[in-house]
CSV table of C-alpha atoms and ligand atoms in Angstrom, one decimal:
chain,number,residue,atom,x,y,z
A,1411,MET,CA,57.4,-22.7,49.3
A,1412,ASP,CA,58.0,-26.2,50.2
A,1413,ASN,CA,61.3,-27.5,50.2
A,1414,LYS,CA,61.7,-29.8,47.0
A,1415,ASN,CA,63.2,-26.6,46.2
A,1416,LYS,CA,65.4,-24.9,48.4
A,1417,PHE,CA,69.6,-25.2,47.8
A,1418,SER,CA,69.8,-27.4,51.1
A,1419,ILE,CA,68.9,-30.3,48.4
A,1420,LEU,CA,71.7,-30.8,46.2
A,1421,ASN,CA,74.8,-31.9,46.9
A,1422,ILE,CA,77.1,-29.3,47.7
A,1423,ASP,CA,78.7,-28.6,50.3
A,1424,ASP,CA,77.7,-27.2,54.4
A,1425,LYS,CA,79.6,-23.9,53.3
A,1426,ASN,CA,78.4,-23.1,49.7
A,1427,LEU,CA,74.7,-24.1,50.9
A,1428,GLN,CA,75.6,-20.8,53.6
A,1429,ASN,CA,77.6,-19.3,51.8
A,1430,LEU,CA,74.7,-18.9,49.4
A,1431,SER,CA,71.7,-17.5,52.1
A,1432,THR,CA,73.9,-15.6,52.8
A,1433,LEU,CA,73.6,-14.0,49.2
A,1434,GLY,CA,69.9,-13.9,49.7
A,1435,TYR,CA,69.9,-17.8,47.3
A,1436,THR,CA,67.6,-20.4,49.5
A,1437,TYR,CA,65.3,-20.7,47.8
A,1438,MET,CA,66.6,-21.8,43.2
A,1439,THR,CA,64.3,-20.6,40.9
A,1440,PRO,CA,62.4,-22.8,38.2
A,1441,ILE,CA,66.3,-23.2,36.0
A,1442,GLN,CA,67.6,-23.6,38.1
A,1443,GLU,CA,66.4,-26.3,40.5
A,1444,LYS,CA,66.2,-27.8,36.7
A,1445,SER,CA,69.4,-27.9,35.6
A,1446,LEU,CA,71.9,-28.4,38.9
A,1447,PRO,CA,70.7,-31.6,39.8
A,1448,ILE,CA,72.3,-32.5,35.9
A,1449,ILE,CA,75.2,-29.8,36.7
A,1450,LEU,CA,76.3,-31.2,39.3
A,1451,GLU,CA,76.5,-34.4,38.1
A,1452,LYS,CA,79.1,-33.0,35.5
A,1453,GLN,CA,76.9,-33.4,32.4
A,1454,ASP,CA,76.3,-31.6,29.4
A,1455,VAL,CA,73.1,-29.0,29.5
A,1456,ILE,CA,71.8,-27.6,27.2
A,1457,GLY,CA,69.7,-24.8,29.1
A,1458,LYS,CA,66.8,-22.5,27.5
A,1459,ALA,CA,65.9,-19.7,30.2
A,1460,LYS,CA,64.8,-16.2,29.8
A,1461,THR,CA,66.7,-13.3,30.6
A,1462,GLY,CA,66.9,-12.5,34.8
A,1463,SER,CA,65.8,-16.5,35.7
A,1464,GLY,CA,69.0,-17.3,37.8
A,1465,LYS,CA,71.0,-18.8,34.8
A,1466,THR,CA,74.7,-17.4,36.6
A,1467,VAL,CA,73.7,-19.5,39.8
A,1468,SER,CA,73.2,-22.5,37.7
A,1469,PHE,CA,76.4,-22.3,35.6
A,1470,GLY,CA,77.6,-20.5,39.2
A,1471,LEU,CA,78.2,-23.0,41.0
A,1472,GLY,CA,78.8,-25.7,37.9
A,1473,ILE,CA,82.0,-24.4,37.5
A,1474,LEU,CA,82.8,-24.5,41.7
A,1475,ASN,CA,82.2,-27.8,42.1
A,1476,ASN,CA,84.5,-29.7,39.4
A,1477,LEU,CA,87.0,-26.7,40.2
A,1478,ASP,CA,90.1,-27.8,42.3
A,1479,SER,CA,91.4,-24.9,44.1
A,1480,THR,CA,95.0,-26.4,44.7
A,1481,ASN,CA,95.9,-26.5,41.5
A,1482,PHE,CA,96.4,-22.4,40.2
A,1483,ARG,CA,95.3,-22.9,36.4
A,1484,ILE,CA,92.6,-22.1,34.4
A,1485,GLN,CA,90.1,-25.0,34.5
A,1486,SER,CA,86.8,-22.8,33.3
A,1487,LEU,CA,86.0,-20.5,30.6
A,1488,VAL,CA,83.0,-18.6,30.0
A,1489,LEU,CA,82.2,-16.8,26.7
A,1490,CYS,CA,79.6,-13.7,27.1
A,1491,PRO,CA,78.2,-12.0,24.1
A,1492,THR,CA,79.1,-8.2,26.2
A,1493,ARG,CA,81.9,-6.9,28.3
A,1494,GLU,CA,78.9,-5.7,31.0
A,1495,LEU,CA,77.4,-9.1,30.9
A,1496,ALA,CA,81.3,-10.7,31.3
A,1497,THR,CA,81.7,-8.6,34.6
A,1498,GLN,CA,78.0,-9.2,36.3
A,1499,VAL,CA,79.5,-12.3,35.9
A,1500,ALA,CA,81.8,-12.1,36.9
A,1501,ASN,CA,81.1,-10.5,39.5
A,1502,THR,CA,78.6,-12.6,40.7
A,1503,LEU,CA,81.8,-15.5,40.5
A,1504,LYS,CA,83.5,-13.8,43.0
A,1505,ASN,CA,80.8,-13.8,45.8
A,1506,LEU,CA,79.5,-17.3,44.9
A,1507,ALA,CA,83.8,-19.0,45.5
A,1508,ARG,CA,83.6,-16.6,49.0
A,1509,TYR,CA,83.0,-19.9,50.1
A,1510,LYS,CA,86.2,-21.4,49.0
A,1511,HIS,CA,90.4,-19.8,49.5
A,1512,ASN,CA,91.4,-17.4,47.1
A,1513,ILE,CA,89.6,-18.6,44.0
A,1514,LYS,CA,91.2,-16.2,41.7
A,1515,ILE,CA,88.7,-15.5,38.2
A,1516,LEU,CA,90.1,-13.3,35.7
A,1517,THR,CA,87.6,-10.9,33.2
A,1518,LEU,CA,89.1,-11.1,29.3
A,1519,THR,CA,87.0,-8.4,27.1
A,1520,GLY,CA,87.7,-5.4,24.3
A,1521,GLY,CA,87.2,-2.2,25.7
A,1522,VAL,CA,89.7,-2.4,27.6
A,1523,PRO,CA,94.3,-2.1,27.6
A,1524,TYR,CA,94.9,-5.7,25.9
A,1525,LYS,CA,98.1,-4.9,27.9
A,1526,PRO,CA,97.6,-5.0,31.6
A,1527,GLN,CA,95.3,-8.6,31.0
A,1528,VAL,CA,98.8,-10.4,29.4
A,1529,HIS,CA,99.5,-9.0,32.9
A,1530,SER,CA,97.3,-10.8,34.7
A,1531,LEU,CA,97.4,-13.8,33.1
A,1532,SER,CA,100.9,-14.3,33.5
A,1533,HIS,CA,100.2,-14.6,37.8
A,1534,GLN,CA,97.7,-17.2,36.6
A,1535,ALA,CA,94.2,-17.0,37.5
A,1536,HIS,CA,91.1,-20.5,38.4
A,1537,ILE,CA,88.6,-18.6,36.0
A,1538,ILE,CA,88.5,-17.1,32.6
A,1539,VAL,CA,84.8,-14.6,32.3
A,1540,GLY,CA,85.2,-12.4,29.4
A,1541,THR,CA,84.0,-11.6,26.0
A,1542,PRO,CA,85.3,-14.4,22.2
A,1543,GLY,CA,86.8,-11.7,20.2
A,1544,ARG,CA,88.8,-11.4,24.0
A,1545,ILE,CA,89.9,-14.6,24.6
A,1546,LEU,CA,90.8,-15.5,21.4
A,1547,LYS,CA,93.4,-13.2,20.8
A,1548,HIS,CA,94.9,-14.1,24.0
A,1549,LEU,CA,94.9,-17.5,22.2
A,1550,THR,CA,96.3,-16.8,19.1
A,1551,GLU,CA,98.4,-15.0,20.6
A,1552,ASP,CA,99.8,-18.3,23.1
A,1553,ASN,CA,99.1,-15.8,27.0
A,1554,PHE,CA,97.0,-19.2,28.6
A,1555,SER,CA,97.1,-22.4,27.9
A,1556,CYS,CA,94.1,-24.7,28.5
A,1557,GLU,CA,95.1,-27.3,29.6
A,1558,SER,CA,93.7,-27.5,32.9
A,1559,ILE,CA,89.9,-26.1,31.4
A,1560,ASN,CA,87.3,-28.4,32.1
A,1561,THR,CA,84.1,-27.0,31.8
A,1562,LEU,CA,82.9,-24.5,29.1
A,1563,VAL,CA,80.2,-21.5,29.8
A,1564,LEU,CA,78.4,-19.5,27.0
A,1565,ASP,CA,76.3,-17.6,28.7
A,1566,GLU,CA,73.4,-16.6,26.2
A,1567,ALA,CA,75.0,-17.9,23.4
A,1568,ASP,CA,72.1,-17.0,20.4
A,1569,ARG,CA,74.0,-13.2,21.6
A,1570,MET,CA,76.4,-14.2,20.7
A,1571,LEU,CA,76.0,-15.3,17.8
A,1572,ASP,CA,74.3,-12.7,17.0
A,1573,MET,CA,76.6,-10.2,17.0
A,1574,GLY,CA,78.7,-12.7,14.6
A,1575,PHE,CA,80.9,-14.2,17.1
A,1576,THR,CA,80.3,-17.9,15.9
A,1577,GLU,CA,83.3,-18.7,13.8
A,1578,ASP,CA,85.5,-17.0,17.1
A,1579,ILE,CA,83.7,-19.1,19.3
A,1580,ASN,CA,84.8,-22.7,17.3
A,1581,LEU,CA,88.0,-21.1,16.8
A,1582,ILE,CA,87.8,-20.7,20.8
A,1583,ILE,CA,87.2,-24.2,20.7
A,1584,ASP,CA,89.9,-26.6,19.4
A,1585,TYR,CA,91.7,-24.4,21.6
A,1586,LEU,CA,90.0,-26.8,24.2
A,1587,PRO,CA,90.1,-30.1,25.9
A,1588,LYS,CA,88.2,-32.6,24.1
A,1589,LYS,CA,86.8,-34.2,27.8
A,1590,ARG,CA,85.4,-31.4,29.0
A,1591,GLN,CA,81.8,-30.3,31.2
A,1592,THR,CA,80.5,-28.1,28.5
A,1593,MET,CA,77.1,-25.7,29.6
A,1594,LEU,CA,75.5,-23.2,27.0
A,1595,PHE,CA,73.3,-21.0,28.3
A,1596,SER,CA,70.3,-19.4,25.5
A,1597,ALA,CA,67.4,-16.9,25.7
A,1598,THR,CA,66.3,-18.7,22.2
A,1599,TYR,CA,66.9,-21.8,20.7
A,1600,PRO,CA,67.0,-20.9,17.0
A,1601,GLU,CA,69.1,-23.3,14.1
A,1602,THR,CA,72.2,-21.6,14.4
A,1603,ILE,CA,72.2,-22.6,18.5
A,1604,GLU,CA,71.2,-26.1,17.0
A,1605,GLU,CA,74.0,-26.2,14.9
A,1606,LEU,CA,76.6,-24.7,18.3
A,1607,SER,CA,75.7,-27.6,19.7
A,1608,LYS,CA,75.5,-30.0,18.3
A,1609,THR,CA,79.9,-29.4,17.7
A,1610,ILE,CA,80.3,-28.2,21.2
A,1611,LEU,CA,78.3,-30.0,23.2
A,1612,GLN,CA,78.2,-34.3,23.7
A,1613,ASN,CA,74.8,-35.6,24.9
A,1614,PRO,CA,73.6,-32.7,25.9
A,1615,ILE,CA,70.0,-32.6,28.6
A,1616,THR,CA,68.0,-30.4,27.7
A,1617,VAL,CA,66.5,-27.9,30.3
A,1618,GLU,CA,64.1,-25.5,29.5
A,1619,VAL,CA,61.8,-23.0,31.8
A,1620,GLU,CA,59.0,-21.0,30.9
A,1621,SER,CA,59.9,-17.0,31.0
A,1622,THR,CA,59.3,-16.3,34.7
A,1623,HIS,CA,57.9,-13.1,34.9
A,1624,THR,CA,55.0,-14.0,33.7
A,1625,SER,CA,53.1,-11.9,31.2
A,1626,SER,CA,49.9,-10.5,33.8
A,1627,SER,CA,52.4,-8.6,36.1
A,1628,ILE,CA,53.6,-7.2,32.7
A,1629,THR,CA,51.3,-3.9,31.8
A,1630,GLN,CA,51.6,-3.3,28.2
A,1631,LYS,CA,50.2,0.2,26.6
A,1632,PHE,CA,51.3,1.3,22.8
A,1633,TYR,CA,50.4,4.8,22.2
A,1634,GLU,CA,50.0,5.9,18.1
A,1635,VAL,CA,52.6,9.1,17.8
A,1636,ASN,CA,53.7,11.0,14.5
A,1637,THR,CA,57.6,11.4,15.3
A,1638,HIS,CA,57.7,14.7,16.2
A,1639,GLN,CA,55.5,14.2,19.6
A,1640,LYS,CA,57.3,11.4,20.9
A,1641,THR,CA,59.4,13.2,23.3
A,1642,SER,CA,56.7,15.5,24.6
A,1643,LEU,CA,54.6,11.9,24.8
A,1644,ILE,CA,57.1,10.8,27.8
A,1645,LEU,CA,57.3,13.6,29.2
A,1646,LYS,CA,53.2,12.8,29.6
A,1647,LEU,CA,54.2,9.5,30.9
A,1648,PHE,CA,56.5,10.4,33.6
A,1649,GLN,CA,54.8,9.6,37.5
A,1650,PRO,CA,56.5,11.4,40.5
A,1651,THR,CA,56.3,7.3,42.6
A,1652,GLN,CA,58.5,5.8,39.7
A,1653,LYS,CA,61.8,6.5,40.6
A,1654,SER,CA,63.5,4.1,37.3
A,1655,VAL,CA,62.1,4.2,34.0
A,1656,ILE,CA,64.0,2.9,30.2
A,1657,ILE,CA,63.6,4.0,26.9
A,1658,PHE,CA,64.6,1.8,24.5
A,1659,CYS,CA,65.8,3.2,21.3
A,1660,ASN,CA,67.6,1.5,17.4
A,1661,THR,CA,70.2,3.3,17.5
A,1662,LYS,CA,72.5,5.5,18.9
A,1663,ILE,CA,71.4,8.8,17.0
A,1664,GLN,CA,68.0,8.7,18.9
A,1665,CYS,CA,69.2,7.4,22.4
A,1666,ASP,CA,71.2,11.0,21.6
A,1667,GLU,CA,69.2,12.8,20.4
A,1668,LEU,CA,66.0,12.0,23.4
A,1669,ALA,CA,68.6,12.5,25.5
A,1670,ASP,CA,68.9,17.0,24.0
A,1671,SER,CA,65.4,17.0,24.1
A,1672,LEU,CA,64.7,15.4,27.3
A,1673,GLU,CA,67.2,18.0,28.3
A,1674,GLN,CA,65.4,20.7,27.1
A,1675,TYR,CA,62.6,19.9,29.8
A,1676,ASP,CA,65.4,19.4,33.0
A,1677,ILE,CA,65.1,16.2,33.0
A,1678,GLU,CA,68.6,14.6,32.7
A,1679,PRO,CA,69.1,10.7,31.5
A,1680,LEU,CA,71.6,8.6,31.4
A,1681,VAL,CA,72.8,7.4,27.7
A,1682,LEU,CA,74.0,3.9,27.7
A,1683,HIS,CA,75.1,2.8,24.3
A,1684,SER,CA,78.5,1.2,22.6
A,1685,ASP,CA,80.5,4.5,21.4
A,1686,LEU,CA,80.4,5.5,24.5
A,1687,GLU,CA,84.1,4.8,26.4
A,1688,GLN,CA,83.6,2.3,28.7
A,1689,LYS,CA,84.5,3.9,31.9
A,1690,TYR,CA,81.7,6.5,31.1
A,1691,ARG,CA,79.4,2.8,30.0
A,1692,ASP,CA,80.6,1.2,33.8
A,1693,GLU,CA,79.9,4.1,35.4
A,1694,THR,CA,76.1,4.9,33.7
A,1695,LEU,CA,75.2,1.2,35.1
A,1696,ILE,CA,76.2,2.2,38.5
A,1697,MET,CA,73.9,5.3,38.4
A,1698,PHE,CA,71.1,4.2,36.9
A,1699,SER,CA,71.7,1.3,39.0
A,1700,ASN,CA,71.9,2.8,42.7
A,1701,LYS,CA,68.7,4.8,42.0
A,1702,SER,CA,70.6,8.0,41.4
A,1703,TYR,CA,69.2,8.7,38.1
A,1704,PRO,CA,66.1,7.7,37.2
A,1705,VAL,CA,65.9,8.2,33.6
A,1706,LEU,CA,67.6,5.1,31.2
A,1707,ILE,CA,68.7,6.1,27.5
A,1708,ALA,CA,69.8,2.4,25.4
A,1709,THR,CA,70.0,1.0,22.5
A,1710,ASP,CA,70.3,-3.2,22.5
A,1711,VAL,CA,73.1,-4.4,22.5
A,1712,ALA,CA,74.4,-2.0,24.9
A,1713,SER,CA,72.0,-3.3,27.2
A,1714,ARG,CA,71.5,-6.5,26.9
A,1715,GLY,CA,71.2,-9.1,29.2
A,1716,LEU,CA,72.3,-6.8,32.4
A,1717,ASP,CA,71.0,-6.8,35.7
A,1718,ILE,CA,69.1,-4.7,36.2
A,1719,GLU,CA,66.3,-4.6,39.2
A,1720,ASP,CA,63.3,-2.5,40.0
A,1721,VAL,CA,62.3,-0.8,36.9
A,1722,ASP,CA,58.9,0.8,37.3
A,1723,MET,CA,58.6,1.6,33.4
A,1724,VAL,CA,60.5,0.4,30.2
A,1725,ILE,CA,59.5,3.1,27.6
A,1726,ASN,CA,59.7,1.3,23.5
A,1727,TYR,CA,60.7,5.1,21.8
A,1728,ASP,CA,60.3,2.6,18.4
A,1729,LEU,CA,59.4,-0.4,18.3
A,1730,PRO,CA,62.1,-2.4,17.6
A,1731,ASN,CA,63.1,-3.7,13.8
A,1732,ASP,CA,62.8,-7.9,15.6
A,1733,PHE,CA,60.6,-9.3,18.2
A,1734,GLU,CA,62.9,-11.1,19.9
A,1735,VAL,CA,63.7,-8.2,21.1
A,1736,TYR,CA,61.0,-6.7,21.8
A,1737,THR,CA,60.1,-10.0,24.7
A,1738,HIS,CA,63.4,-8.8,26.0
A,1739,ARG,CA,62.6,-5.7,25.8
A,1740,ILE,CA,59.6,-5.1,28.1
A,1741,GLY,CA,61.1,-8.6,30.6
A,1742,ARG,CA,63.0,-5.3,32.0
A,1743,THR,CA,60.5,-4.4,34.5
A,1744,ALA,CA,58.2,-6.6,36.5
A,1745,ARG,CA,60.8,-8.6,37.8
A,1746,ALA,CA,61.0,-10.0,41.2
A,1747,GLY,CA,57.1,-10.6,41.2
A,1748,LYS,CA,57.1,-6.5,41.1
A,1749,ASP,CA,54.5,-5.4,39.0
A,1750,GLY,CA,56.0,-2.8,35.2
A,1751,ILE,CA,54.5,-1.3,32.9
A,1752,ALA,CA,55.3,-1.4,29.0
A,1753,VAL,CA,54.8,1.5,26.7
A,1754,SER,CA,55.3,1.1,23.5
A,1755,LEU,CA,56.0,4.6,21.1
A,1756,VAL,CA,54.4,3.4,17.1
A,1757,ASP,CA,55.0,5.4,14.2
A,1758,ASP,CA,54.5,2.9,12.6
A,1759,LEU,CA,50.9,0.8,11.8
A,1760,GLY,CA,52.6,-1.9,9.7
A,1761,ARG,CA,55.2,-2.8,12.3
A,1762,PHE,CA,52.7,-2.5,14.5
A,1763,GLU,CA,50.7,-5.5,13.3
A,1764,ASP,CA,53.6,-8.2,12.2
A,1765,LEU,CA,53.7,-7.7,16.6
A,1766,GLU,CA,50.9,-8.0,16.7
A,1767,GLU,CA,51.0,-11.3,14.8
A,1768,TYR,CA,54.2,-12.5,16.1
A,1769,PHE,CA,52.4,-12.7,19.5
A,1770,ASP,CA,49.0,-13.8,17.1
A,1771,THR,CA,46.9,-11.6,19.8
A,1772,LYS,CA,44.9,-8.3,19.3
A,1773,PHE,CA,47.1,-5.2,21.3
A,1774,GLU,CA,44.5,-2.4,21.9
A,1775,LEU,CA,46.8,1.0,20.0
A,1776,LEU,CA,46.3,4.2,22.0
A,1777,VAL,CA,46.0,7.9,21.4
A,1778,SER,CA,48.4,10.0,23.9
A,1779,ASP,CA,45.6,13.0,23.7
A,1780,ASP,CA,44.3,9.5,26.8
A,1781,ILE,CA,46.6,11.3,28.9
A,1782,LYS,CA,46.6,14.3,30.8
A,1783,ASP,CA,48.8,16.8,30.1
A,1784,LYS,CA,51.5,17.9,32.8
A,1785,ASP,CA,52.1,21.6,34.1
A,1786,ASP,CA,55.9,19.3,36.4
A,1787,VAL,CA,57.3,16.8,35.2
A,1788,ARG,CA,59.0,14.8,37.3
A,1789,LEU,CA,60.4,11.6,38.0
A,1790,GLY,CA,61.5,10.8,41.9
A,1791,TYR,CA,65.3,10.1,42.5
A,1792,ASP,CA,66.5,9.5,46.4
A,1793,TYR,CA,69.9,8.8,45.8
A,1794,SER,CA,73.0,10.8,44.6
A,1795,THR,CA,76.3,8.9,43.3
A,1796,LEU,CA,80.1,10.1,45.3
A,1797,TYR,CA,82.7,9.0,43.1
A,1798,ILE,CA,85.2,8.0,45.1
A,1799,ASN,CA,89.2,8.7,44.4
A,1800,GLY,CA,90.1,5.0,45.0
A,1801,GLY,CA,89.1,1.7,44.8
A,1802,LYS,CA,90.0,-2.3,44.9
A,1803,ARG,CA,94.3,-1.4,44.9
A,1804,HIS,CA,94.8,1.0,47.8
A,1805,LYS,CA,91.7,-2.1,48.8
A,1806,LEU,CA,89.7,0.5,50.0
A,1807,ARG,CA,86.6,-2.0,51.1
A,1808,ALA,CA,83.2,-0.8,51.3
A,1809,GLY,CA,82.8,-1.4,54.9
A,1810,ASP,CA,85.7,0.8,55.2
A,1811,ILE,CA,82.9,3.6,53.5
A,1812,LEU,CA,80.1,2.6,55.3
A,1813,GLY,CA,81.8,3.1,58.4
A,1814,ALA,CA,83.3,7.0,57.4
A,1815,LEU,CA,80.1,7.7,56.5
A,1816,THR,CA,78.9,6.3,59.4
A,1817,ALA,CA,81.0,6.3,62.7
A,1818,GLY,CA,82.7,8.6,61.0
A,1819,ILE,CA,80.7,11.7,59.4
A,1820,GLY,CA,77.6,10.4,61.8
A,1821,LEU,CA,75.3,9.6,58.3
A,1822,HIS,CA,72.1,6.7,59.4
A,1823,LYS,CA,72.7,3.7,57.4
A,1824,ASP,CA,69.6,4.5,55.9
A,1825,ASP,CA,71.0,7.7,54.2
A,1826,ILE,CA,72.8,5.3,51.9
A,1827,GLY,CA,73.3,3.0,49.6
A,1828,ARG,CA,74.6,1.3,46.9
A,1829,ILE,CA,78.7,1.9,46.8
A,1830,ASP,CA,80.0,-0.3,44.2
A,1831,ILE,CA,84.6,-0.9,44.5
A,1832,LEU,CA,86.0,-0.9,41.4
A,1833,PRO,CA,90.1,-1.4,40.8
A,1834,THR,CA,90.5,2.6,41.4
A,1835,CYS,CA,87.4,4.1,42.1
A,1836,SER,CA,84.7,3.8,44.1
A,1837,TYR,CA,80.7,4.8,44.3
A,1838,VAL,CA,79.1,5.8,46.8
A,1839,ALA,CA,74.7,6.3,46.5
A,1840,ILE,CA,73.5,8.8,49.4
A,1841,LYS,CA,70.1,10.1,50.0
A,1842,ASN,CA,69.9,13.5,49.0
A,1843,SER,CA,68.8,15.0,52.5
A,1844,SER,CA,72.9,14.1,53.5
A,1845,TYR,CA,74.7,14.7,49.5
A,1846,GLN,CA,76.5,17.5,50.4
A,1847,LYS,CA,77.0,16.3,54.7
A,1848,ALA,CA,78.7,13.4,52.9
A,1849,PHE,CA,80.8,14.9,50.7
A,1850,ASP,CA,82.2,17.6,52.7
A,1851,GLY,CA,82.6,14.3,55.7
A,1852,LEU,CA,84.1,12.2,53.2
A,1853,ASN,CA,86.7,14.8,51.5
A,1854,SER,CA,88.2,15.9,55.6
A,1855,ASN,CA,87.8,12.5,56.6
A,1856,LYS,CA,90.7,10.2,56.4
A,1857,MET,CA,90.0,6.0,55.0
A,1858,LYS,CA,92.7,3.6,55.4
A,1859,ASN,CA,94.8,6.4,57.1
A,1860,ARG,CA,94.2,8.8,53.6
A,1861,TYR,CA,92.5,11.0,52.2
A,1862,PHE,CA,90.8,10.4,48.4
A,1863,LYS,CA,89.2,12.7,46.3
A,1864,ILE,CA,85.7,12.9,46.1
A,1865,TYR,CA,83.8,14.6,43.7
A,1866,LYS,CA,79.7,14.4,42.8
A,1867,ARG,CA,78.8,12.6,40.1
B,2206,ADP,P1,69.9,-15.0,34.4
B,2206,ADP,O1,71.5,-14.2,33.3
B,2206,ADP,O2,69.7,-16.2,33.8
B,2206,ADP,O3,69.3,-13.4,33.4
B,2206,ADP,P2,70.8,-13.7,37.1
B,2206,ADP,O4,71.3,-15.0,36.5
B,2206,ADP,O5,71.6,-12.4,36.1
B,2206,ADP,O6,70.1,-14.5,35.2
B,2206,ADP,O7,69.8,-13.7,37.7
B,2206,ADP,C1,69.2,-12.8,38.3
B,2206,ADP,C2,69.0,-12.4,38.7
B,2206,ADP,O8,68.3,-13.1,40.4
B,2206,ADP,C3,69.7,-11.7,39.4
B,2206,ADP,O9,69.9,-10.5,40.2
B,2206,ADP,C4,70.6,-13.1,41.1
B,2206,ADP,O10,71.5,-12.6,42.5
B,2206,ADP,C5,69.3,-13.1,42.1
B,2206,ADP,N1,69.1,-14.3,41.6
B,2206,ADP,C6,69.3,-16.0,41.2
B,2206,ADP,N2,69.7,-17.4,41.1
B,2206,ADP,C7,68.6,-16.6,43.0
B,2206,ADP,C8,67.6,-17.2,44.4
B,2206,ADP,N3,67.7,-18.5,44.3
B,2206,ADP,N4,66.7,-16.6,44.3
B,2206,ADP,C9,67.2,-15.1,44.8
B,2206,ADP,N5,67.5,-14.3,43.3
B,2206,ADP,C10,68.3,-15.2,42.4
B,2207,MG,MG1,72.9,-14.0,32.8
């Protein structure tokens, strides 16, 4: 790598740079390299790039560039399509803002109680990240003022429009000062986005990058199957070396049904769709990302834009109706230079041919007999999750949990996986071989001078 794509060539201060490097960001991704010089000049920008290309850091640095931390007023508004995405963006922004003191970021989304958000707003914030519906509700009820907003971000704009947020977005924009920097990011650029950008951006510069994943690193396979053969084919596809598999279904019902049938083979899948309670969805994502469960069954809506790394295999239980979605789905695997595999189960030949036409290519259609039967269906999973009945509100930090597990209980730090601290609870992934020891130990040891309730998940 040469230096031309290092963050250090940008006009940002040393503390910011140093923080980026502690976050593991030294070299800019292509979208960052193209967009940041424009963004830092405070120009409006349209960024076209696929999921996983690093857009959050692009607009995040733009937001911080415009932020006066001593002015305790809302200065930036970030609109995202789903609650999960908003949470993810807010977390990234928090990390990026660490080099400044006391930057307050509020997440305002649906699916969680409204009143506490009103209360939080009364204490002010610097940055708001949320979904259009809930933000609009707060605006119409006059819960916050837009006077000091100088930056607007529309993240995954195409998805927001797909989800029917066009009107809400336009209404929100009516509340904002005209003089502002607007950044719009979208994986695709249909006419609807073009229309929207005309009305909300001023002399925007468009930057575009190819998908960061060359198609060669994703092996695509297609199997012709009858619907009733799908479960047994999926079982055959699982490999013990795989620790992370996402199965996409077109409907919520299919997700639930597939989960039921996999359970009969002692596979315990996680399920993610929008009928499930928010708390459950958060927990599901944590336990899939921290490698406690190897299989996630999800709908597209629920998993949109989510940054789940290291997915070994994506299975399309059905081909999606929309082929943009197909690209989106298979892009979950083969991230960060790793290879991945995407398998589609085809029971509708017409749709398969449409897909070939869409990509202007011929795919080989395999028959499921090509895969050997296995008597033992197993996927690898190294970790299990402990739930701790305490979180940020109890001033619990990752370091406290890590300390209790290592110094307190004598676990090796390699036995401890990802730690997630939420407002009122926390999750820690523990290697299976030390799981019981960690459970017993945390139950009988104090953290922050008190006992927390620990549960196995
Ligand atoms: P997008 O919004 O384009 O889908 P994200 O902003 O979620 O992408 O970033 C995808 C992943 O890439 C995240 O895990 C993020 O931490 C990582 N990432 C972003 N920028 C860099 C960088 N410059 N160097 C290394 N990793 C990065
Ligand atoms: Mg994103």
